[in-house]
CSV table of C-alpha atoms in Angstrom, one decimal:
chain,number,residue,atom,x,y,z
A,1,UNK,CA,334.2,-71.9,276.8
A,2,UNK,CA,331.1,-72.2,274.8
A,3,UNK,CA,328.9,-68.8,274.9
A,4,UNK,CA,325.4,-69.3,276.4
A,5,UNK,CA,322.8,-67.1,275.9
A,6,UNK,CA,321.3,-65.6,279.2
A,7,UNK,CA,317.4,-66.5,280.1
A,8,UNK,CA,316.5,-63.0,278.9
A,9,UNK,CA,317.9,-63.6,275.7
A,10,UNK,CA,316.8,-67.0,275.4
A,11,UNK,CA,313.0,-65.7,275.9
A,12,UNK,CA,313.7,-62.7,273.0
A,13,UNK,CA,314.7,-65.5,270.5
A,14,UNK,CA,312.1,-67.6,271.4
A,15,UNK,CA,309.4,-64.7,271.2
A,16,UNK,CA,310.9,-63.7,267.7
A,17,UNK,CA,310.5,-67.0,266.6
A,18,UNK,CA,306.9,-67.1,267.6
A,19,UNK,CA,306.3,-64.3,265.8
A,20,UNK,CA,307.9,-65.0,262.6
A,21,UNK,CA,305.8,-68.3,262.7
A,22,UNK,CA,302.7,-66.6,263.3
A,23,UNK,CA,303.5,-64.1,260.7
A,24,UNK,CA,304.0,-67.0,257.8
A,25,UNK,CA,300.9,-68.9,259.0
A,26,UNK,CA,298.9,-65.7,258.7
A,27,UNK,CA,300.3,-65.1,255.4
A,28,UNK,CA,299.6,-68.5,254.1
A,29,UNK,CA,296.0,-68.3,255.5
A,30,UNK,CA,295.1,-65.0,254.3
A,31,UNK,CA,296.7,-66.0,250.6
A,32,UNK,CA,294.4,-69.2,250.9
A,33,UNK,CA,291.6,-67.3,251.6
A,34,UNK,CA,291.9,-64.8,248.5
A,35,UNK,CA,292.7,-67.8,246.2
A,36,UNK,CA,289.6,-69.5,247.0
A,37,UNK,CA,287.6,-66.6,246.6
A,38,UNK,CA,289.0,-65.6,243.4
A,39,UNK,CA,288.7,-69.4,242.2
A,40,UNK,CA,284.9,-69.4,243.2
A,41,UNK,CA,284.3,-66.0,241.6
A,42,UNK,CA,286.3,-66.9,237.9
A,43,UNK,CA,284.5,-70.6,238.1
A,44,UNK,CA,281.3,-69.2,239.1
A,45,UNK,CA,280.9,-66.6,236.2
A,46,UNK,CA,278.4,-67.3,233.9
A,47,UNK,CA,280.6,-67.6,230.9
A,48,UNK,CA,283.3,-69.7,232.8
A,49,UNK,CA,282.6,-72.9,230.8
A,50,UNK,CA,283.0,-71.2,227.1
A,51,UNK,CA,286.3,-69.3,228.5
A,52,UNK,CA,287.3,-72.7,229.7
A,53,UNK,CA,286.6,-74.6,226.7
A,54,UNK,CA,288.2,-71.2,224.7
A,55,UNK,CA,291.4,-71.0,226.5
A,56,UNK,CA,291.9,-73.8,229.0
A,57,UNK,CA,291.6,-77.0,226.7
A,58,UNK,CA,293.9,-79.6,227.8
A,59,UNK,CA,293.8,-81.4,224.6
A,60,UNK,CA,294.5,-78.6,222.2
A,61,UNK,CA,297.5,-77.4,224.8
A,62,UNK,CA,299.0,-81.2,224.6
A,63,UNK,CA,298.5,-80.8,220.2
A,64,UNK,CA,300.5,-77.8,219.8
A,65,UNK,CA,302.8,-78.2,222.8
A,66,UNK,CA,305.8,-79.8,220.9
A,67,UNK,CA,305.4,-77.0,218.0
A,68,UNK,CA,305.3,-74.3,220.5
A,69,UNK,CA,308.5,-75.6,222.4
A,70,UNK,CA,310.3,-75.8,219.3
A,71,UNK,CA,309.6,-72.0,218.6
A,72,UNK,CA,310.6,-71.0,222.4
A,73,UNK,CA,314.3,-72.6,221.2
A,74,UNK,CA,314.6,-69.7,218.7
A,75,UNK,CA,313.2,-67.2,221.5
A,76,UNK,CA,315.7,-68.4,223.8
A,77,UNK,CA,318.4,-68.3,221.5
A,78,UNK,CA,317.6,-64.5,220.4
A,79,UNK,CA,317.2,-64.0,224.1
A,80,UNK,CA,321.2,-64.9,224.8
A,81,UNK,CA,321.9,-63.1,221.3
A,82,UNK,CA,320.2,-60.0,221.7
A,83,UNK,CA,320.8,-59.6,225.6
A,84,UNK,CA,324.4,-60.0,224.8
A,85,UNK,CA,324.9,-57.6,221.8
A,86,UNK,CA,322.3,-54.8,223.7
A,87,UNK,CA,324.7,-54.7,226.9
A,88,UNK,CA,327.7,-54.2,224.8
A,89,UNK,CA,325.8,-51.7,222.8
A,90,UNK,CA,324.4,-49.9,225.5
A,91,UNK,CA,328.2,-49.9,227.5
A,92,UNK,CA,330.0,-48.4,224.4
A,93,UNK,CA,327.1,-45.7,223.7
A,94,UNK,CA,327.2,-44.8,227.7
A,95,UNK,CA,331.0,-44.5,227.1
A,96,UNK,CA,331.0,-42.5,224.3
A,97,UNK,CA,328.0,-40.0,225.8
A,98,UNK,CA,330.6,-39.4,229.1
A,99,UNK,CA,333.6,-38.6,226.8
A,100,UNK,CA,335.0,-34.8,227.9
A,101,UNK,CA,336.2,-32.2,225.1
A,102,UNK,CA,334.8,-30.4,222.6
A,103,UNK,CA,336.5,-32.4,220.1
A,104,UNK,CA,334.0,-35.4,221.0
A,105,UNK,CA,331.2,-33.1,220.7
A,106,UNK,CA,329.8,-35.1,217.4
A,107,UNK,CA,330.3,-38.1,219.1
A,108,UNK,CA,328.4,-37.2,221.7
A,109,UNK,CA,325.5,-35.7,219.7
A,110,UNK,CA,325.2,-38.8,217.9
A,111,UNK,CA,324.8,-40.8,220.9
A,112,UNK,CA,322.3,-38.6,222.3
A,113,UNK,CA,320.2,-38.4,219.5
A,114,UNK,CA,320.6,-42.4,219.2
A,115,UNK,CA,319.6,-42.7,222.5
A,116,UNK,CA,316.4,-40.1,222.7
A,117,UNK,CA,315.3,-41.9,219.3
A,118,UNK,CA,315.2,-45.4,220.2
A,119,UNK,CA,314.2,-44.8,223.6
A,120,UNK,CA,310.8,-42.6,222.2
A,121,UNK,CA,310.3,-45.1,219.1
A,122,UNK,CA,308.0,-48.3,220.2
A,123,UNK,CA,309.9,-51.5,219.6
A,124,UNK,CA,307.1,-52.3,217.2
A,125,UNK,CA,307.6,-49.6,214.7
A,126,UNK,CA,311.4,-50.3,214.6
A,127,UNK,CA,311.0,-53.8,213.8
A,128,UNK,CA,308.5,-53.3,211.1
A,129,UNK,CA,311.2,-50.8,209.6
A,130,UNK,CA,314.1,-53.2,210.1
A,131,UNK,CA,312.3,-56.3,209.1
A,132,UNK,CA,310.1,-54.8,206.1
A,133,UNK,CA,311.7,-51.5,205.1
A,134,UNK,CA,315.3,-52.7,204.7
A,135,UNK,CA,314.5,-55.4,202.4
A,136,UNK,CA,312.5,-53.3,200.4
A,137,UNK,CA,315.7,-51.3,199.4
A,138,UNK,CA,316.8,-54.3,197.6
A,139,UNK,CA,320.3,-53.9,198.4
A,140,UNK,CA,322.9,-57.0,198.1
A,141,UNK,CA,323.8,-58.9,200.9
A,142,UNK,CA,320.5,-57.9,203.1
A,143,UNK,CA,320.2,-60.3,206.0
A,144,UNK,CA,317.0,-62.3,206.5
A,145,UNK,CA,314.1,-61.1,208.2
A,146,UNK,CA,315.5,-62.9,211.7
A,147,UNK,CA,318.8,-60.9,211.7
A,148,UNK,CA,317.1,-58.1,210.9
A,149,UNK,CA,314.3,-58.0,213.4
A,150,UNK,CA,317.0,-59.3,216.1
A,151,UNK,CA,318.9,-56.3,214.7
A,152,UNK,CA,315.6,-54.0,215.9
A,153,UNK,CA,315.6,-55.7,219.2
A,154,UNK,CA,319.3,-55.0,219.9
A,155,UNK,CA,319.3,-51.0,218.9
A,156,UNK,CA,316.1,-50.3,220.8
A,157,UNK,CA,316.9,-52.0,224.2
A,158,UNK,CA,320.6,-50.7,223.4
A,159,UNK,CA,319.5,-47.1,224.0
A,160,UNK,CA,317.3,-48.2,227.2
A,161,UNK,CA,320.8,-49.8,228.7
A,162,UNK,CA,322.9,-47.1,227.7
A,163,UNK,CA,321.3,-44.8,230.1
A,164,UNK,CA,321.3,-47.1,232.7
A,165,UNK,CA,325.0,-47.4,232.0
A,166,UNK,CA,325.6,-43.9,232.1
A,167,UNK,CA,323.6,-43.3,235.0
A,168,UNK,CA,326.0,-45.7,236.6
A,169,UNK,CA,329.3,-44.5,235.3
A,170,UNK,CA,328.0,-40.7,236.2
A,171,UNK,CA,327.4,-42.0,240.0
A,172,UNK,CA,331.1,-42.5,240.5
A,173,UNK,CA,332.6,-39.9,242.1
A,174,UNK,CA,335.1,-37.8,240.0
A,175,UNK,CA,337.6,-37.7,242.4
A,176,UNK,CA,338.3,-41.4,241.9
A,177,UNK,CA,339.0,-40.7,238.0
A,178,UNK,CA,341.3,-38.0,239.3
A,179,UNK,CA,343.0,-40.0,241.6
A,180,UNK,CA,343.7,-42.7,239.0
A,181,UNK,CA,345.0,-40.2,236.6
A,182,UNK,CA,347.3,-38.9,239.2
A,183,UNK,CA,348.8,-42.7,239.9
A,184,UNK,CA,349.7,-42.1,236.2
A,185,UNK,CA,346.6,-44.2,234.4
A,186,UNK,CA,345.2,-43.0,231.2
A,187,UNK,CA,341.9,-41.6,230.9
A,188,UNK,CA,341.0,-45.3,229.1
A,189,UNK,CA,343.0,-47.2,231.8
A,190,UNK,CA,341.1,-45.2,234.4
A,191,UNK,CA,337.2,-46.0,232.8
A,192,UNK,CA,338.1,-49.5,232.5
A,193,UNK,CA,339.8,-50.1,236.1
A,194,UNK,CA,338.2,-47.9,238.2
A,195,UNK,CA,334.9,-46.5,236.9
A,196,UNK,CA,333.1,-49.1,235.2
A,197,UNK,CA,333.9,-52.2,237.7
A,198,UNK,CA,331.8,-50.0,240.3
A,199,UNK,CA,329.2,-48.4,237.9
A,200,UNK,CA,328.3,-52.2,236.5
A,201,UNK,CA,328.1,-53.3,240.1
A,202,UNK,CA,325.8,-50.5,240.9
A,203,UNK,CA,323.2,-50.8,238.3
A,204,UNK,CA,323.4,-54.4,237.9
A,205,UNK,CA,319.5,-54.7,239.2
A,206,UNK,CA,318.4,-52.1,236.5
A,207,UNK,CA,320.3,-54.1,234.1
A,208,UNK,CA,318.9,-57.5,234.8
A,209,UNK,CA,315.2,-55.7,235.2
A,210,UNK,CA,315.7,-54.6,231.7
A,211,UNK,CA,317.0,-58.0,230.5
A,212,UNK,CA,313.8,-59.6,231.7
A,213,UNK,CA,311.9,-57.0,229.8
A,214,UNK,CA,313.8,-58.2,226.6
A,215,UNK,CA,313.1,-61.9,227.5
A,216,UNK,CA,309.3,-60.7,226.6
A,217,UNK,CA,309.9,-58.7,223.8
A,218,UNK,CA,311.8,-61.3,222.1
A,219,UNK,CA,308.5,-62.6,221.1
A,220,UNK,CA,307.8,-59.8,218.9
A,221,UNK,CA,309.9,-61.3,216.4
A,222,UNK,CA,307.1,-62.9,215.4
A,223,UNK,CA,305.6,-60.0,213.6
A,224,UNK,CA,308.5,-60.4,211.2
A,225,UNK,CA,307.8,-63.8,210.1
A,226,UNK,CA,310.0,-66.3,211.8
A,227,UNK,CA,308.2,-68.9,213.8
A,228,UNK,CA,308.7,-68.9,217.3
A,229,UNK,CA,306.8,-69.7,220.1
A,230,UNK,CA,304.1,-67.0,219.8
A,231,UNK,CA,303.9,-67.6,216.0
A,232,UNK,CA,303.2,-71.3,216.4
A,233,UNK,CA,300.8,-70.5,218.9
A,234,UNK,CA,299.2,-68.2,216.5
A,235,UNK,CA,299.1,-70.9,213.8
A,236,UNK,CA,297.6,-73.2,216.3
A,237,UNK,CA,294.8,-70.7,217.1
A,238,UNK,CA,294.1,-70.2,213.3
A,239,UNK,CA,293.9,-73.8,212.9
A,240,UNK,CA,291.7,-75.0,215.8
A,241,UNK,CA,289.8,-71.8,216.5
A,242,UNK,CA,291.0,-71.9,220.1
A,243,UNK,CA,293.1,-69.5,222.3
A,244,UNK,CA,294.6,-72.2,224.2
A,245,UNK,CA,297.9,-72.2,222.5
A,246,UNK,CA,298.5,-68.8,223.7
A,247,UNK,CA,297.9,-69.9,227.1
A,248,UNK,CA,300.5,-72.5,226.9
A,249,UNK,CA,303.1,-70.1,224.9
A,250,UNK,CA,302.5,-67.5,227.7
A,251,UNK,CA,303.0,-70.0,230.8
A,252,UNK,CA,306.3,-71.2,228.7
A,253,UNK,CA,307.4,-67.4,228.8
A,254,UNK,CA,306.9,-66.7,232.4
A,255,UNK,CA,308.7,-70.4,233.1
A,256,UNK,CA,311.6,-69.0,231.1
A,257,UNK,CA,311.7,-65.8,233.0
A,258,UNK,CA,311.4,-67.1,236.4
A,259,UNK,CA,315.2,-68.2,236.9
A,260,UNK,CA,316.3,-64.6,235.4
A,261,UNK,CA,313.6,-62.8,237.8
A,262,UNK,CA,314.9,-64.9,240.7
A,263,UNK,CA,318.4,-63.9,240.5
A,264,UNK,CA,317.2,-60.1,239.9
A,265,UNK,CA,315.9,-60.2,243.4
A,266,UNK,CA,319.0,-62.0,244.8
A,267,UNK,CA,321.0,-59.3,243.1
A,268,UNK,CA,318.7,-56.5,244.4
A,269,UNK,CA,318.5,-57.3,247.7
A,270,UNK,CA,322.3,-58.3,247.8
A,271,UNK,CA,322.8,-54.6,246.5
A,272,UNK,CA,320.5,-53.2,249.2
A,273,UNK,CA,322.4,-55.2,252.2
A,274,UNK,CA,325.5,-53.7,250.9
A,275,UNK,CA,324.2,-50.1,250.8
A,276,UNK,CA,322.8,-50.4,254.2
A,277,UNK,CA,326.1,-51.9,255.7
A,278,UNK,CA,327.9,-49.1,254.1
A,279,UNK,CA,330.0,-51.3,252.1
């Protein structure tokens, strides 16, 4: 027998549906009003024509778009490499900071000093130290500035991600490690099979947020010299005395970040639903 909702239940469903439709219409109307107001206010400003010519010139955008896209490909490759290695480094440092026993005190001290130092240092300073300081030592086998710049990004974000991982590890109740040890698992096996899977799942949203921030900061590699999207835009600005290439690069970075931001929001919402459901 097919379930048929009662008349009162149908009235509730219709009422909620009507409220949802009204909410969507109200949100759309208010957004349109605000958008029109901003557009009128900006385009009606006395210096709008000059700003439009200097920042939003379509011909200049089309002229430098291919070079900026070519540079963006370098940024994308850097993002994949730096994010992967920074996550691995952060996880390693987090595990080292959670080691117990006095024999591991030097390891914990080094890991703590690393996280404190690189979380406090601005990335741009670390980038200059790696890209220009290390080559100044004139050591044999020194990598090029692209590799050194990527290393600066990795060690800096590795420190941030290490604290995120450590928070996730410490959020797992010690009784779970004790239970795993009572079943015959070693400490390493308990961390691998019991603690880390739960820790990573719990801190997935902040990890993804840091990855979004990393996606933007890979553009700082241009300070070391490689021609990425930012450097290509800078060259275009210098040649035409027009800031439009910067706007093009900014739009491309936003488009590059949108899928990752959407995944971050979905994972955050999913984690919130799990927590509310008690699972």
